Amino acid sequence: MLPHLDRKLIRDLRRLKGQAAAVSLVMACGLAMLIMARSLISSLDGTRAEYYQTNHFAEIFASLRRAPNHLQEQLRAIPGVATVQTDLSSPVTLDLPGLGEPAGGMVRSLPDFGEPELNRLFLRRGRWLSPGARGEVLVGEAFALANQLNPGDSLTMLLHGRRQQFRIAGIVLSPEYIFESRPGAALPDNRTYGIFWMPYKEAATAFDLYGAFNHVAITLAPGANEQPVLKELDRLLLPYGGFGAFARKDHPSHIRVSDEIRVLSILSIGFPTVFLSVAAFMTNAVLTRLLSLQREQIAILKAFGFTNRQIVVHYLKFAFVMVVAGLVLGLCGGLFLGLKLVKMYELFFRFPDLQFTFDRPAVIVALGVGLAAVTVGVFGAVRRAAKLPPAEAMRPEPPASFRPAFVERAGFAHLFTHSFRIAIRNLERRPVQALFTVIGLSLATALLILPNTFKAGIASVLDFQWDVVQRQDINVGLIEPSSARTANEIAQLPGVISLEPARNAAVRIHFNGRNRQIGLRSLIPGGIHSRAVDKEGREIMPPPDGIILSAKLADVLGAKVGDQVTVESLEGKRRTVTVTLAGLAEDFTGIAAYMDLHTINRFLGEGDVITGASITLDLAKRAEFLEALKGIPRISYAVIKESLRKSFRDTTAQSMGLLQTIYLTFAVIVSFGVIYNNARISLAERSRELATLRVVGMTQREVGAVLVIELTILALIAVPAGLVLGTGFSTVIIHAVNTETVRLPLVFTPYTYSYAVIVVVIASTISALFVLRQLNKLDLIAALKAPE
Amino acid sequence: MQPTSSPASGSYAPAATSRRQVFRVRGLTKIYGEGTAQVRALDGVDLDLYEGELVVLLGPSGSGKTTLLNQLGGLDIPTAGELAYRDSDLTHATEAQLTNYRRNSVGFIFQFYNLIPSLTARENVGLITEIARDPMPPEEALAMVNLTPRMDHFPAQLSGGEQQRVAIARAIAKRPEVLLCDEPTGALDVRTGIVVLEALERANRELGTLTILITHNAVMAEMADRVIHFSDGRVLSEHRNATRAAPSTLRW
Ligand SMILES: Nc1ncnc2c1ncn2[C@@H]1O[C@H](COP(=O)(O)OP(=O)(O)O)[C@@H](O)[C@H]1O
Ligand SMILES: [Mg+2]
């Protein structure tokens, strides 16, 4: 049989169900977020680790111009190296029927016979290349899906200027391309960029690289240190045009997944912390109220010999029930959202099988954290109950001592109605309760700021990137640096309004012992397409002997404006030059560096060359232009801003929208919960007093006005405080989330703030209406008879 | 409602000396507050209370009756003086010892009943018998106060007199050695008050429990074995009734 004290618990809870549900719901939001994020982390991390292991993903990578195959022996001899796998990796242009713009990609080679030792592929559909067969190719899944390519379809590629027809044998995945995207591009465009694998013999013939390799992947012997291997590898590859070796942690595809995991880890701490603090706070309010209502009951239990421990446990059970309900709800919510988001990750990341792994320890953590939060929340209140001397508790609470409120003492009394006076006297009399309500409301307001800050940040990045920094309609890339005459050729094509040449180069920037490998971008004086823009939105141009770095890169290197930084070219003659850091650019795609086009060419010493161009186009002639562009042999790709924007809107933006919707929904739930809870408590605390007012002849309106005026005054204090709090909170989280590849600006818009205010106002209004309805139903006699 | 059968007057004349002593109180003092705000609620009380007695403690409001009851019941610790319950010294008892004492030996009845509103009559009694050493079944205790038909009602569904009888059932169900009643009829009308007093008198008679009844209503003194007059925190006088009047004969 259920102990009597537990029966009391159940009945009391039944009466508190609205408030208990509000607390559980808020807690559930926090716990769902925790469980979702932790599960996604373990899904991504676990799936990736297993994928790397099964498919022998390398630990060190390097690209070079060309080295003879026998150099492999020397590479294998580097101390600490376990396996060396060389291959070819060359850019390619495609001619896809039905796709207006030229598409490009990378051709990678596979051993003519047998599987590669490292970076093995996973066959999704179709079959492997048949040994010895010609004209067959394997296609990366992201590109194949975006262009609806299937095994058996044919594909036309421009290899080294020669047009060649291939048959697709299979659709594959590679651990090197979990994130399949054009190098350096912030957003994937899987329609115009793909990866293709063909036998070494075929690729080498096509690219004129027979007997040579231009890419190498290495794994280390157990316990070997990667730094000396990287150094030695760079030294050995230098004569062969090495572009600089890098470790797995700098591998572009690896970084994208790691960054996502990092963001999830921050969210898995940040959001739940806030939500659970709010829940702790609400539990405190509910229990404090409960305990003061049950003062006499506690005293009776004590008088009849219940121990302090029994009483503390009894009241902790209230909190415990709310935690368990919150956990169950949070678990369901977390699983549901986790499963949904895994689907979203399948859009970004290509794994053989991204399984949702439910992170069991996260549930334990969630339970622990939830319990800890409410225990902290209720500990003080329950301890006070335990300390209550039983004799003391038998006396009714002393009548409250009222005095004229401050505004009345200041001589404004005649200005106010009775309702107003009662309201402010009550606020002054119970400053602690008032403060608690203010804190609760502020937290509710603050929580609403963050999701919209994320949203505004992303929107601003896109606008900034597309409307401020890159204002061209089309970017064209060349397969390799070519004479500046190519620019003239392109400028002659139909529809071109203006063209600006670009010279990008692979460099490593050094400062004070730190360095970063990066694609240096060119700017031209008076250029209107690609620009560098500072924090204030002003265009900045590097002087002839200067360089501009993105603020993040300068931060990573520890360099300040005016410092001398060293730029080491990883191409051609591999020169090194020291330049002045002339300014910091705002660039939200991460780390970036800019120099004057002519300065770059002078520095590289390869004459007047370009690697691409940006174009403003008469959009009416777009199709004509693209068709003509296909006739120019050295073109590798063309990125059309509008297509990118559209594909971004259709995929990425939608998925990110899902995530933001989740956060926002949670924030809205929490603010309703907090406000409703507060209204309930203030009604419960005041029902006796308000009933008395009714009995002595105040109308329902006047009594209702007392509550509404109180709530309004508190909201007027709390909401602005909440906006400030939310701003601070967003600042902290966004700073924590920012990485070298993703940088979100802090954007606070009037929309963000008014959204928060409006939700709080609506929640307050609904809660107030609810409370007013209760008030009108108030049984005057019952309210006066008993304290409950 | 059927009144409980009243005893023949004097049927229970106590011979204090032949009975064992339950409380021994000497120079008991309780001071609240400090300095000028200091209140001497008890100011040197001497008292001996014996098994089976029904003692009425009479005194004006504020004279310290409740304070004395709180000390006797182990709800509070006196400032000075001696207070012994049988062989144990309550003045130096630990919190745990006091809890244990209250749990097993004392039954309280208060002016405002103080039932747990979320539990039915039976459950209110059951709550206490659950933790007591040798309780009677809650149903039996409720039968003693003639509440069998209303056992499964919640406090809010009971009248004041009925609630107070539930409180009596709750207090006697653990078979306490002492029943402490602080103005149990204070909030009730005469007729209901008499029903409650009858229930108390019956419990005292049938269970032989030392019963201390606080009141400022002198009429109730007639139902006691012994009457103690209290004033300003001190025992003013005490006298023994030759016979106990049946509660049903009282009027106020
Ligand atoms: N906790 C307390 N703090 C201060 N004074 C108290 C406290 N409890 C009782 N008193 C004072 O002690 C005196 C006796 O109170 P009480 O025992 O309640 O009287 P009675 O029950 O006879 O009416 C009163 O003056 C009362 O104000
Ligand atoms: Mg009293």
XYZ file of N, CA, C and O in Angstrom, chain A residues 539-670:
528
model
N 35.295 49.809 -47.382
C 36.165 49.013 -48.235
C 37.615 49.318 -47.894
O 37.983 50.468 -47.669
N 38.428 48.269 -47.821
C 39.853 48.516 -47.597
C 40.645 47.835 -48.691
O 40.267 46.801 -49.216
N 41.764 48.479 -49.070
C 42.582 47.979 -50.183
C 44.001 47.817 -49.654
O 44.538 48.714 -49.005
N 44.593 46.651 -49.860
C 45.972 46.497 -49.378
C 46.927 47.373 -50.185
O 46.808 47.448 -51.410
N 47.873 48.053 -49.542
C 48.885 48.824 -50.268
C 49.819 47.863 -51.005
O 49.799 46.666 -50.726
N 50.615 48.370 -51.914
C 51.461 47.500 -52.738
C 52.365 46.564 -51.936
O 52.667 45.469 -52.390
N 52.780 46.979 -50.743
C 53.665 46.097 -49.981
C 52.937 45.556 -48.736
O 53.560 45.206 -47.752
N 51.638 45.523 -48.831
C 50.894 45.113 -47.628
C 49.947 43.956 -47.886
O 49.711 43.552 -49.022
N 49.404 43.448 -46.785
C 48.451 42.338 -46.865
C 47.295 42.644 -45.919
O 47.473 43.356 -44.924
N 46.150 42.168 -46.293
C 44.999 42.296 -45.392
C 44.599 40.893 -44.959
O 44.522 39.979 -45.794
N 44.420 40.717 -43.668
C 43.992 39.406 -43.162
C 42.595 39.530 -42.586
O 42.201 40.598 -42.118
N 41.890 38.434 -42.609
C 40.605 38.455 -41.904
C 40.909 38.551 -40.408
O 41.956 38.088 -39.942
N 40.017 39.183 -39.704
C 40.239 39.409 -38.272
C 40.515 38.088 -37.567
O 41.360 38.014 -36.677
N 39.820 37.040 -37.997
C 39.998 35.745 -37.341
C 41.407 35.213 -37.572
O 42.034 34.688 -36.648
N 41.921 35.365 -38.812
C 43.260 34.858 -39.104
C 44.305 35.621 -38.299
O 45.234 35.033 -37.725
N 44.149 36.962 -38.253
C 45.082 37.765 -37.464
C 45.045 37.305 -36.014
O 46.089 37.183 -35.354
N 43.868 37.014 -35.553
C 43.685 36.551 -34.182
C 44.401 35.217 -33.970
O 45.115 35.010 -32.998
N 44.223 34.309 -34.933
C 44.848 32.985 -34.827
C 46.373 33.111 -34.809
O 47.061 32.422 -34.069
N 46.889 34.025 -35.651
C 48.348 34.196 -35.724
C 48.870 35.083 -34.600
O 50.062 35.114 -34.331
N 47.997 35.817 -33.977
C 48.404 36.748 -32.931
C 49.023 38.017 -33.499
O 49.827 38.678 -32.830
N 48.676 38.371 -34.735
C 49.282 39.557 -35.361
C 48.363 40.778 -35.251
O 47.141 40.644 -35.238
N 48.994 41.958 -35.162
C 48.237 43.207 -35.115
C 48.549 44.037 -36.366
O 49.584 43.817 -37.012
N 47.675 44.971 -36.678
C 47.932 45.852 -37.816
C 49.260 46.541 -37.597
O 49.558 47.017 -36.503
N 50.121 46.546 -38.668
C 51.444 47.154 -38.546
C 52.539 46.113 -38.374
O 53.707 46.388 -38.653
N 52.158 44.896 -37.949
C 53.161 43.831 -37.807
C 53.647 43.375 -39.179
O 52.944 43.512 -40.176
N 54.856 42.808 -39.196
C 55.404 42.249 -40.431
C 55.093 40.760 -40.458
O 55.505 40.031 -39.553
N 54.327 40.307 -41.465
C 54.048 38.881 -41.549
C 54.747 38.316 -42.780
O 54.996 39.022 -43.753
N 55.087 37.022 -42.709
C 55.804 36.390 -43.802
C 54.843 35.533 -44.609
O 54.078 34.755 -44.041
N 54.894 35.719 -45.944
C 54.037 34.934 -46.822
C 54.926 33.999 -47.618
O 55.845 34.439 -48.306
N 54.659 32.704 -47.479
C 55.465 31.709 -48.178
C 54.600 31.093 -49.261
O 53.546 30.531 -48.983
N 55.059 31.219 -50.511
C 54.273 30.654 -51.603
C 54.449 29.149 -51.629
O 55.536 28.616 -51.414
N 53.371 28.436 -51.894
C 53.446 26.976 -51.970
C 53.373 26.537 -53.428
O 53.185 25.368 -53.720
N 53.499 27.514 -54.358
C 53.398 27.190 -55.779
C 54.652 27.656 -56.487
O 55.431 28.441 -55.947
N 54.778 27.216 -57.700
C 55.787 27.707 -58.627
C 57.157 27.837 -58.018
O 57.755 26.856 -57.583
N 57.660 29.088 -57.992
C 59.042 29.293 -57.562
C 59.163 29.321 -56.046
O 60.250 29.495 -55.525
N 58.057 29.170 -55.365
C 58.055 29.013 -53.917
C 58.817 30.115 -53.224
O 59.674 29.889 -52.401
N 58.500 31.359 -53.570
C 59.197 32.473 -52.948
C 58.605 32.790 -51.593
O 57.505 32.369 -51.260
N 59.362 33.570 -50.859
C 58.890 34.010 -49.559
C 59.048 35.516 -49.503
O 60.035 36.058 -49.982
N 58.063 36.206 -48.958
C 58.141 37.655 -48.901
C 57.594 38.113 -47.549
O 56.759 37.437 -46.947
N 58.121 39.239 -47.063
C 57.615 39.772 -45.804
C 56.844 41.046 -46.101
O 57.329 41.931 -46.810
N 55.627 41.119 -45.622
C 54.775 42.272 -45.912
C 54.175 42.809 -44.622
O 54.190 42.134 -43.591
N 53.637 44.031 -44.719
C 53.043 44.644 -43.541
C 51.566 44.272 -43.465
O 50.862 44.306 -44.482
N 51.149 43.922 -42.280
C 49.716 43.688 -42.093
C 49.029 45.055 -42.085
O 49.162 45.833 -41.161
N 48.302 45.336 -43.191
C 47.807 46.693 -43.398
C 46.390 46.891 -42.872
O 45.953 48.016 -42.659
N 45.655 45.824 -42.675
C 44.285 46.021 -42.196
C 43.619 44.691 -41.896
O 44.096 43.632 -42.290
N 42.512 44.798 -41.174
C 41.765 43.593 -40.825
C 40.411 43.619 -41.536
O 39.695 44.606 -41.493
N 40.132 42.511 -42.213
C 38.862 42.440 -42.935
C 37.866 41.601 -42.152
O 38.232 40.683 -41.440
N 36.637 41.964 -42.309
C 35.551 41.173 -41.746
C 35.263 40.112 -42.791
O 34.946 40.421 -43.934
N 35.429 38.869 -42.439
C 35.107 37.832 -43.409
C 34.523 36.665 -42.664
O 35.160 36.080 -41.809
N 33.281 36.356 -42.978
C 32.589 35.388 -42.153
C 32.778 33.969 -42.626
O 32.260 33.046 -42.050
N 33.521 33.798 -43.731
C 33.766 32.429 -44.138
C 34.980 31.873 -43.419
O 35.414 30.784 -43.685
N 35.539 32.635 -42.498
C 36.629 32.094 -41.701
C 37.913 32.841 -41.932
O 37.944 34.066 -41.921
N 39.006 32.088 -42.152
C 40.280 32.758 -42.303
C 40.476 33.119 -43.776
O 40.139 32.347 -44.675
N 40.979 34.326 -44.016
C 41.170 34.785 -45.387
C 42.306 35.800 -45.412
O 42.613 36.423 -44.405
N 42.947 35.924 -46.590
C 44.017 36.915 -46.742
C 43.922 37.521 -48.142
O 43.573 36.831 -49.100
N 44.193 38.816 -48.233
C 44.067 39.521 -49.515
C 45.322 40.319 -49.806
O 45.888 40.951 -48.907
N 45.739 40.312 -51.087
C 46.800 41.213 -51.531
C 46.394 41.759 -52.894
O 45.538 41.204 -53.570
N 47.095 42.830 -53.256
C 46.872 43.436 -54.564
C 47.281 42.438 -55.652
O 48.285 41.730 -55.523
N 46.489 42.366 -56.713
C 46.741 41.403 -57.790
C 48.165 41.516 -58.334
O 48.875 40.521 -58.505
N 48.579 42.756 -58.570
C 49.923 42.939 -59.156
C 50.999 42.562 -58.172
O 52.020 41.998 -58.541
N 50.768 42.880 -56.924
C 51.736 42.502 -55.899
C 51.896 40.988 -55.865
O 53.001 40.460 -55.782
N 50.774 40.293 -55.973
C 50.843 38.823 -55.941
C 51.658 38.322 -57.123
O 52.562 37.493 -56.973
N 51.372 38.838 -58.285
C 52.106 38.369 -59.467
C 53.589 38.684 -59.387
O 54.432 37.883 -59.774
N 53.894 39.884 -58.870
C 55.301 40.256 -58.725
C 55.984 39.294 -57.757
O 57.060 38.772 -58.007
N 55.286 39.041 -56.672
C 55.825 38.202 -55.611
C 56.020 36.762 -56.102
O 57.040 36.131 -55.851
N 55.066 36.237 -56.889
C 55.193 34.859 -57.347
C 56.176 34.722 -58.505
O 56.674 33.642 -58.778
N 56.392 35.845 -59.180
C 57.397 35.854 -60.242
C 57.055 34.995 -61.437
O 57.941 34.418 -62.072
N 55.784 34.843 -61.739
C 55.418 34.019 -62.901
C 54.825 34.865 -64.009
O 54.124 34.356 -64.871
N 55.082 36.164 -63.926
C 54.538 37.044 -64.954
C 53.105 37.408 -64.676
O 52.588 37.162 -63.589
N 52.472 37.964 -65.701
C 51.122 38.517 -65.543
C 50.107 37.407 -65.770
O 49.656 37.196 -66.895
N 49.750 36.685 -64.694
C 48.834 35.564 -64.885
C 47.589 35.728 -64.025
O 47.556 36.521 -63.090
N 46.570 34.947 -64.367
C 45.342 34.939 -63.572
C 44.926 33.492 -63.326
O 45.356 32.584 -64.042
N 44.123 33.302 -62.292
C 43.581 31.959 -62.032
C 42.074 31.931 -62.201
O 41.448 30.895 -62.058
N 41.516 33.094 -62.480
C 40.073 33.131 -62.660
C 39.621 34.556 -62.893
O 40.443 35.463 -63.079
N 38.322 34.759 -62.898
C 37.804 36.108 -63.096
C 36.407 36.185 -62.511
O 35.726 35.174 -62.347
N 36.040 37.415 -62.166
C 34.665 37.615 -61.725
C 33.964 38.489 -62.755
O 34.571 39.355 -63.370
N 32.697 38.230 -62.933
C 31.989 38.826 -64.069
C 30.640 39.388 -63.648
O 29.911 38.745 -62.886
N 30.337 40.582 -64.135
C 28.961 41.072 -64.035
C 28.320 40.818 -65.393
O 28.912 41.101 -66.423
N 27.124 40.264 -65.362
C 26.540 39.737 -66.585
C 25.199 40.381 -66.871
O 24.445 40.704 -65.950
N 24.917 40.533 -68.109
C 23.569 40.886 -68.533
C 22.765 39.587 -68.426
O 22.919 38.683 -69.227
N 21.927 39.521 -67.403
C 21.320 38.230 -67.065
C 20.418 37.701 -68.177
O 20.151 36.511 -68.257
N 19.981 38.591 -69.073
C 19.164 38.135 -70.196
C 19.980 37.226 -71.114
O 19.432 36.373 -71.798
N 21.315 37.441 -71.078
C 22.157 36.653 -71.994
C 22.902 35.552 -71.271
O 23.930 35.065 -71.734
N 22.390 35.181 -70.105
C 23.099 34.235 -69.260
C 23.355 32.908 -69.970
O 24.474 32.394 -69.992
N 22.296 32.351 -70.572
C 22.426 31.035 -71.206
C 23.456 31.087 -72.326
O 24.309 30.208 -72.448
N 23.369 32.160 -73.104
C 24.288 32.345 -74.224
C 25.732 32.394 -73.737
O 26.633 31.753 -74.275
N 25.920 33.152 -72.656
C 27.256 33.312 -72.079
C 27.804 31.958 -71.636
O 28.940 31.592 -71.954
N 26.960 31.203 -70.929
C 27.439 29.932 -70.379
C 27.777 28.953 -71.490
O 28.752 28.217 -71.412
N 26.966 28.968 -72.521
C 27.213 28.083 -73.650
C 28.566 28.410 -74.264
O 29.391 27.533 -74.522
N 28.800 29.729 -74.447
C 30.052 30.170 -75.056
C 31.234 29.840 -74.161
O 32.323 29.498 -74.630
N 31.003 29.929 -72.846
C 32.082 29.690 -71.893
C 32.624 28.269 -72.018
O 33.813 28.007 -71.849
N 31.717 27.349 -72.343
C 32.131 25.958 -72.464
C 33.162 25.771 -73.576
O 33.882 24.782 -73.602
N 33.208 26.735 -74.481
C 34.161 26.645 -75.573
C 35.569 27.049 -75.178
O 36.523 26.824 -75.926
N 35.732 27.680 -74.045
C 37.069 28.090 -73.628
C 37.712 26.968 -72.837
O 37.198 26.549 -71.807
N 38.823 26.415 -73.325
C 39.333 25.151 -72.810
C 39.795 25.180 -71.357
O 39.615 24.207 -70.649
N 40.410 26.251 -70.892
C 41.039 26.183 -69.577
C 40.068 26.462 -68.421
O 40.465 26.508 -67.270
N 38.793 26.640 -68.749
C 37.829 26.925 -67.690
C 37.607 25.684 -66.809
O 37.375 24.593 -67.326
N 37.712 25.845 -65.530
C 37.472 24.717 -64.629
C 36.039 24.737 -64.113
O 35.371 23.730 -64.051
N 35.610 25.902 -63.729
C 34.247 25.984 -63.181
C 33.703 27.391 -63.316
O 34.455 28.339 -63.561
N 32.412 27.500 -63.209
C 31.783 28.810 -63.106
C 30.762 28.721 -61.989
O 29.953 27.799 -61.949
N 30.856 29.644 -61.037
C 29.892 29.635 -59.937
C 28.938 30.789 -60.152
O 29.347 31.946 -60.203
N 27.681 30.467 -60.305
C 26.685 31.511 -60.507
C 26.066 31.836 -59.162
O 25.548 30.955 -58.472
N 26.178 33.090 -58.782
C 25.746 33.472 -57.448
C 24.281 33.118 -57.217
O 23.926 32.575 -56.173
N 23.455 33.403 -58.206
C 22.027 33.153 -58.030
C 21.734 31.677 -57.827
O 20.909 31.297 -56.993
N 22.435 30.805 -58.573
C 22.217 29.365 -58.413
C 22.642 28.936 -57.026
O 21.988 28.141 -56.356
N 23.789 29.487 -56.584
C 24.305 29.138 -55.277
C 23.311 29.551 -54.199
O 22.994 28.825 -53.270
N 22.804 30.760 -54.392
C 21.841 31.282 -53.433
C 20.602 30.413 -53.371
O 20.096 30.102 -52.308
N 20.156 30.027 -54.572
C 18.938 29.236 -54.621
C 19.168 27.870 -53.998
O 18.364 27.404 -53.188
N 20.283 27.247 -54.366
C 20.510 25.908 -53.834
C 20.734 25.996 -52.334
O 20.352 25.113 -51.580
N 21.335 27.102 -51.889
C 21.514 27.287 -50.455
C 20.156 27.396 -49.764
O 19.903 26.775 -48.745
N 19.291 28.187 -50.381
C 17.977 28.380 -49.790
C 17.194 27.064 -49.733
O 16.478 26.789 -48.788
N 17.381 26.234 -50.786
C 16.619 24.992 -50.851
C 17.112 23.929 -49.886
O 16.356 23.072 -49.457
N 18.393 23.949 -49.591
C 18.918 22.862 -48.758
C 19.376 23.356 -47.393
O 18.704 23.205 -46.391
N 20.519 24.004 -47.408
C 21.142 24.387 -46.148
C 20.237 25.274 -45.315
O 20.028 25.017 -44.138
N 19.704 26.313 -45.953
C 18.901 27.261 -45.195
C 17.711 26.566 -44.571
O 17.322 26.853 -43.449
N 17.159 25.596 -45.309
C 15.998 24.893 -44.772
C 16.363 24.080 -43.540
O 15.647 24.072 -42.549
N 17.517 23.414 -43.631
C 17.940 22.599 -42.499
C 18.275 23.474 -41.305
O 17.922 23.162 -40.174
N 18.987 24.567 -41.571
C 19.323 25.445 -40.470
C 18.050 26.041 -39.895
O 17.935 26.253 -38.701
N 17.097 26.278 -40.790
C 15.811 26.791 -40.343
C 15.159 25.829 -39.371
O 14.594 26.235 -38.361
N 15.300 24.544 -39.642
C 14.727 23.523 -38.760
C 15.324 23.651 -37.367
O 14.619 23.682 -36.350
N 16.647 23.758 -37.325
C 17.342 23.858 -36.046
C 16.901 25.103 -35.287
O 16.609 25.066 -34.093
N 16.816 26.220 -36.034
C 16.412 27.461 -35.372
C 14.978 27.390 -34.889
O 14.632 27.916 -33.834
N 14.150 26.700 -35.687
C 12.762 26.563 -35.267
C 12.688 25.792 -33.955
O 11.908 26.123 -33.066
N 13.518 24.766 -33.848
C 13.523 23.984 -32.610
C 13.897 24.879 -31.429
O 13.207 24.925 -30.411
N 15.001 25.615 -31.579
C 15.447 26.476 -30.481
C 14.373 27.496 -30.112
O 14.082 27.740 -28.953
N 13.807 28.064 -31.160
C 12.834 29.118 -30.923
C 11.592 28.548 -30.224
O 11.060 29.157 -29.297
N 11.167 27.364 -30.682
C 10.007 26.735 -30.048
C 10.290 26.518 -28.568
O 9.459 26.804 -27.713
N 11.482 26.009 -28.289
C 11.845 25.768 -26.897
C 11.822 27.074 -26.108
O 11.299 27.129 -24.992
N 12.382 28.095 -26.703
C 12.436 29.375 -25.995
C 11.025 29.886 -25.710
O 10.743 30.407 -24.634
N 10.144 29.708 -26.691
C 8.774 30.177 -26.494
C 8.092 29.364 -25.394
O 7.437 29.915 -24.506
N 8.295 28.051 -25.420
C 7.719 27.195 -24.373
C 8.192 27.676 -23.009
O 7.406 27.824 -22.068
N 9.488 27.939 -22.924
C 10.040 28.330 -21.631
C 9.446 29.656 -21.168
O 9.055 29.791 -20.007
